[in-house]
Amino acid sequence: MTTPPPQLLAPAPVERACRSAWDETSRTTLDPSEQTALAALGRWLEEPARPYAILHGPRSSRRAVVAAHLVRASQENPAWNTQIAPIGPDLRLERDLVALLVSRLLSAYGGGAPRRMRMRIGEEHLRVGLAQTTPSLLLAITDVEEAEPLVSWPALFSAVGPRIKVLATVEGDDAAARAWIQRLGFDPARTRVHPLPARRWPALGDPAKLLAAAGAVPARLLGLLACAFGRLREDEITTSLGTSIEGALAGIEPLVAAFEGTYAFRSNAARREVEERLDHGARDASIRRLLSLPPDGYPCAYVRAHLEQTAAPLQAFAALVTEEHLARWMARPEAYLGFVADLERVRRRAVEALPMGHEAAALAVRAALVEASVRWYALREDHDAPVGVEAFARKTPIADERDQARALTALGAAMTADPARAEVIAWAANAARRIPDVELRGDAFLSLAGVVEGEAGYAFAREALAAFRAVENAEDRAHQMLVATGRLPPEEGVTAAREALRSLRDGAGDPGDADCFAKHFPRAVAEALWPDAEALPGPARARVLAALAGVLGDPERVRAAFVAVEQHLEPYDLDMHWTLKQLVPVLDAPEARRAAALAPRFGEQAAELFEELIPRLIALGDPAEDVLEVLPEAARVRALARSLPFAAEPARLRARIDEAIQNAEPRERGWMLFDVCPWFAATGHSDAMLTAAAPLSDGARLTALGILARHDPARAPELVRQAFPLALHFGADEPDRLLDLVPLARHFPAEGAATALGILLDALAGDYRHAALAGDGVSLVKLVPLIAALAGDDGLSGAAREVVQVAAWFP
């Protein structure tokens, strides 16, 4: 009985390669030694304690044939779901193997980048195991040595679930087989190893003899097929050799199999026999012929593999991150899947080369941004082919002009070299001017004004003000004008602030809302607005006076503002609650005590006000014990910690904090620890926190170390050295752990910083939230300190250039 090959939901080249291999192997008659091996593997299927098996033997042994027969026999048993991954022509690269495994194991999955699909295969299928109602899985991967190094293999197979069997066939002796056990991530104690004896080449199929007797053209064809990473079409062969396929095949037909208009070696063993007999000149000539084919054919799919095989310089890989290469891939059956796979490998090589030059940083950023763009553009409609041709429509840009301006501004702000920095700032300004929303445009210019000094900064602030003046809503317009005052020259800031306050007073909104923007006011603006604030009506007067007093800090004005707040305070008034909180840090002792007496009027919000008041009271010499008593334990601990810099007896406060943390419930202890870490670190007592964090989980200790490092500059290098290995341990599974440390990237160890950037760029490229440039996830804006630490101004400038160029791909 002949079982038909399985229906593959995969790109056409992958499906064709599988069907070709199935035809070549599953219908071949086994000899006695092969039948013995098949029987042994059948017994292995019944061993629940051994999920792994290695079938190994010399090159001429037909390991793939035996594996195919095992799959065919198991397919006839309804208790088994059997899948085969025949590595060979069109299945030698990681992207193709991943495509095949996805199509076999996750046929309902809607698509994604290769690394995301690897994760889904490994974590959601192989590791979890199978439901009892589904058949057991047999996955046979043949001729693993044919594939390029797949560093992700251990992540797939290192922990398979129950009722899952994985068989790999390997060329070599027992020692070679056991080496592959480790490379594949198999558990040696749970792996069955079975040998196959050597087998003589058939008389008409010995590769060495056929190659020696072949004419010039057939020999060149064998060289082409031996060096190719995939099956060659007939037109590609005739173009390369300048002759018909019939003439090229003369005398070598036993070695070459034709399938659906494509040609490849009949067996991997024969291919390797021929490849090893090619001299250096013949090999180079074959590769030149392959790569000189039309670029939308073989070179599109395999140029990257050839560049890797020959250890080409990094600059050669830049050609794979171009619009032209993308367009060629989108016309192929693999579509964006193949392009994204190239981007991943280019990015990996660029990250590995980071210590050697800033060009690598720019290329790594470029590959990540392009992948994020392509993934955003690819429309993923539900269909049966998760990795087939998918629509590509330019409906949304990589990021709007606002995100471009934000990223470029952040990169420019981190630079020190004037000419290059000026160019990046100019790019940011150009992006800002193209933002259609006037309010967002003003925000972008205000950010630029914050990173550029002198008259140039004032010029950006004036552009921001001009944009804000065009905001349609009068209240929003006034609010934004108040924000802009902090970046304008003092006289212009005063004028803008008075205009905005007058607009609010005349009906555009609540003039008291100006208190929300006082933190932006320079002292000159706050001074000038004081008379205007005194003329405001009712509660608005109290709110604005309190905000201005907080900026000025003048005792008389603080007292006047506090009196105004007392006069207009209403129970449960959240606006006045917020106003009083802002005034607390400048209150003197009598007003601070009166504020404590007023706090209960705010109901549940009183605790927040007490928590603000306690550090101020302690700073003024008042122990505030009565106020501390009304707070719940966690808030009391926070208030005591915030009081450490002002306390007359800080050791006594530290002892109270430590006691409270030790007495807390285990689940609360970590959160309390995080709350107090900044204050212990800022007062030079990080060691106490390290001791308290020692019994916690790796994740909690990492969080504590990060907080301490951010607030204890003297100890930051040492604390980051402790935190960094923990963050790398979480790695790609939890990139936010690394991201939290990036502001301290200048302290990263040189040998690990590039690894960190690689992990984070992977996360950036794969983020579905469209946050590649500036967003809530891993974004280029957040990676600026790490790029600066690795590649300096040149790396930052190169990354900025990529933002501009990649954005132009996707207008």
Short mmCIF file of C-alpha atoms in Angstrom, two decimals, residues 3-181:
data_model
loop_
_atom_site.label_atom_id
_atom_site.label_comp_id
_atom_site.label_asym_id
_atom_site.label_seq_id
_atom_site.Cartn_x
_atom_site.Cartn_y
_atom_site.Cartn_z
CA THR A 3 0.35 6.36 1.28
CA PRO A 4 0.07 9.66 -0.56
CA PRO A 5 2.29 12.47 0.62
CA PRO A 6 0.70 14.80 3.14
CA GLN A 7 -0.89 18.02 1.96
CA LEU A 8 1.44 20.84 2.99
CA LEU A 9 0.22 24.30 3.84
CA ALA A 10 3.48 26.05 3.00
CA PRO A 11 5.07 28.19 0.29
CA ALA A 12 5.30 26.46 -3.07
CA PRO A 13 9.09 25.80 -3.03
CA VAL A 14 8.85 24.18 0.40
CA GLU A 15 5.87 22.07 -0.57
CA ARG A 16 7.58 21.02 -3.81
CA ALA A 17 10.77 20.04 -2.00
CA CYS A 18 8.83 17.91 0.48
CA ARG A 19 6.85 16.13 -2.20
CA SER A 20 9.99 15.49 -4.21
CA ALA A 21 11.80 14.04 -1.18
CA TRP A 22 8.76 11.95 -0.32
CA ASP A 23 8.68 10.53 -3.84
CA GLU A 24 12.40 9.68 -3.70
CA THR A 25 12.44 8.06 -0.27
CA SER A 26 9.10 6.63 0.82
CA ARG A 27 8.70 4.28 -2.15
CA THR A 28 12.21 2.83 -2.03
CA THR A 29 12.53 -0.84 -1.06
CA LEU A 30 14.49 -1.46 2.13
CA ASP A 31 17.31 -3.96 2.41
CA PRO A 32 17.60 -6.28 5.47
CA SER A 33 19.76 -3.96 7.58
CA GLU A 34 17.39 -1.09 6.90
CA GLN A 35 14.42 -3.26 7.83
CA THR A 36 16.18 -4.04 11.12
CA ALA A 37 16.62 -0.33 11.80
CA LEU A 38 12.97 0.29 10.95
CA ALA A 39 11.89 -2.37 13.42
CA ALA A 40 14.10 -0.85 16.12
CA LEU A 41 12.54 2.56 15.55
CA GLY A 42 9.10 0.98 15.72
CA ARG A 43 9.99 -0.34 19.19
CA TRP A 44 11.27 3.13 20.13
CA LEU A 45 7.83 4.55 19.36
CA GLU A 46 6.50 2.37 22.18
CA GLU A 47 9.01 3.72 24.75
CA PRO A 48 7.29 6.61 26.56
CA ALA A 49 10.45 7.50 28.51
CA ARG A 50 12.46 8.17 25.33
CA PRO A 51 10.97 11.00 23.26
CA TYR A 52 14.13 11.41 21.14
CA ALA A 53 15.96 9.19 18.68
CA ILE A 54 19.01 9.58 16.45
CA LEU A 55 19.48 7.35 13.41
CA HIS A 56 23.06 7.64 12.18
CA GLY A 57 25.32 6.00 9.67
CA PRO A 58 27.95 6.57 6.95
CA ARG A 59 27.18 8.85 4.05
CA SER A 60 26.05 6.08 1.77
CA SER A 61 23.57 4.67 4.31
CA ARG A 62 19.98 5.50 3.49
CA ARG A 63 18.92 7.06 6.77
CA ALA A 64 16.28 9.31 5.21
CA VAL A 65 14.74 6.33 3.44
CA VAL A 66 14.34 4.45 6.72
CA ALA A 67 12.83 7.54 8.38
CA ALA A 68 10.37 7.95 5.51
CA HIS A 69 9.28 4.32 5.85
CA LEU A 70 8.72 4.85 9.58
CA VAL A 71 6.56 7.86 8.81
CA ARG A 72 4.64 5.97 6.14
CA ALA A 73 3.98 3.03 8.46
CA SER A 74 2.86 5.35 11.25
CA GLN A 75 0.52 7.22 8.93
CA GLU A 76 -1.44 4.01 8.54
CA ASN A 77 -2.05 3.98 12.32
CA PRO A 78 -4.79 6.43 13.41
CA ALA A 79 -3.11 6.75 16.82
CA TRP A 80 -0.24 8.66 15.21
CA ASN A 81 0.08 12.06 13.56
CA THR A 82 3.34 11.71 11.63
CA GLN A 83 5.24 14.56 10.00
CA ILE A 84 8.51 14.56 8.09
CA ALA A 85 10.91 17.44 7.46
CA PRO A 86 13.27 16.21 4.73
CA ILE A 87 16.17 18.67 4.86
CA GLY A 88 17.71 19.02 1.44
CA PRO A 89 17.02 21.06 -1.71
CA ASP A 90 14.78 24.02 -0.82
CA LEU A 91 14.87 22.94 2.82
CA ARG A 92 18.42 23.75 3.85
CA LEU A 93 17.77 27.19 5.30
CA GLU A 94 16.18 28.01 8.61
CA ARG A 95 13.35 30.02 7.10
CA ASP A 96 12.26 27.01 5.02
CA LEU A 97 12.44 24.55 7.89
CA VAL A 98 10.41 26.92 10.08
CA ALA A 99 7.86 27.33 7.29
CA LEU A 100 7.52 23.57 7.00
CA LEU A 101 7.21 22.99 10.74
CA VAL A 102 4.59 25.72 11.03
CA SER A 103 2.59 24.25 8.19
CA ARG A 104 2.74 20.80 9.80
CA LEU A 105 2.23 21.73 13.44
CA LEU A 106 0.37 25.05 13.48
CA SER A 107 -1.82 25.01 10.40
CA ALA A 108 -4.40 27.22 12.13
CA TYR A 109 -1.85 29.92 12.95
CA GLY A 110 -2.25 33.13 10.96
CA GLY A 111 1.38 33.95 10.14
CA GLY A 112 4.23 35.98 11.50
CA ALA A 113 7.98 36.41 11.49
CA PRO A 114 10.14 33.26 11.62
CA ARG A 115 11.26 33.80 15.20
CA ARG A 116 7.67 34.29 16.37
CA MET A 117 6.68 31.10 14.61
CA ARG A 118 9.60 29.26 16.23
CA MET A 119 8.30 30.41 19.58
CA ARG A 120 4.78 29.26 18.78
CA ILE A 121 6.03 25.86 17.64
CA GLY A 122 8.27 25.36 20.64
CA GLU A 123 6.15 26.84 23.42
CA GLU A 124 2.61 26.15 22.28
CA HIS A 125 2.94 22.80 20.58
CA LEU A 126 6.06 20.76 21.27
CA ARG A 127 6.58 21.74 24.92
CA VAL A 128 2.95 21.74 25.98
CA GLY A 129 2.30 18.35 24.54
CA LEU A 130 -0.90 17.00 23.07
CA ALA A 131 -4.41 16.63 24.35
CA GLN A 132 -5.39 13.05 25.13
CA THR A 133 -8.02 13.18 22.41
CA THR A 134 -5.46 13.87 19.67
CA PRO A 135 -3.07 11.38 18.06
CA SER A 136 0.52 11.16 19.26
CA LEU A 137 3.02 13.14 17.19
CA LEU A 138 6.03 11.74 15.38
CA LEU A 139 8.28 14.41 13.86
CA ALA A 140 11.09 13.08 11.67
CA ILE A 141 13.82 15.48 10.55
CA THR A 142 16.15 13.88 8.03
CA ASP A 143 19.75 14.74 7.16
CA VAL A 144 20.13 17.53 9.72
CA GLU A 145 23.74 18.08 8.65
CA GLU A 146 22.45 19.48 5.35
CA ALA A 147 20.96 22.51 7.07
CA GLU A 148 22.84 25.66 7.87
CA PRO A 149 23.47 26.06 11.61
CA LEU A 150 20.13 26.60 13.31
CA VAL A 151 20.85 28.06 16.71
CA SER A 152 17.14 27.94 17.55
CA TRP A 153 16.91 24.16 17.40
CA PRO A 154 17.51 23.63 21.12
CA ALA A 155 14.73 26.10 21.87
CA LEU A 156 12.39 23.88 19.86
CA PHE A 157 13.23 20.42 21.13
CA SER A 158 14.80 20.83 24.56
CA ALA A 159 11.58 20.10 26.44
CA VAL A 160 8.95 18.22 24.42
CA GLY A 161 5.66 17.34 25.99
CA PRO A 162 4.13 13.88 26.52
CA ARG A 163 3.28 11.70 23.52
CA ILE A 164 5.64 13.60 21.25
CA LYS A 165 8.50 11.83 19.46
CA VAL A 166 11.32 13.52 17.55
CA LEU A 167 13.61 11.53 15.23
CA ALA A 168 16.68 13.04 13.59
CA THR A 169 18.86 11.30 11.02
CA VAL A 170 22.55 12.16 11.06
CA GLU A 171 25.59 11.32 8.97
CA GLY A 172 28.51 9.88 10.95
CA ASP A 173 29.53 7.46 13.64
CA ASP A 174 28.31 7.14 17.21
CA ALA A 175 30.43 10.08 18.40
CA ALA A 176 29.00 12.32 15.68
CA ALA A 177 25.48 11.25 16.58
CA ARG A 178 26.01 12.09 20.25
CA ALA A 179 27.41 15.49 19.33
CA TRP A 180 24.21 16.17 17.42
CA ILE A 181 22.17 15.23 20.49
#
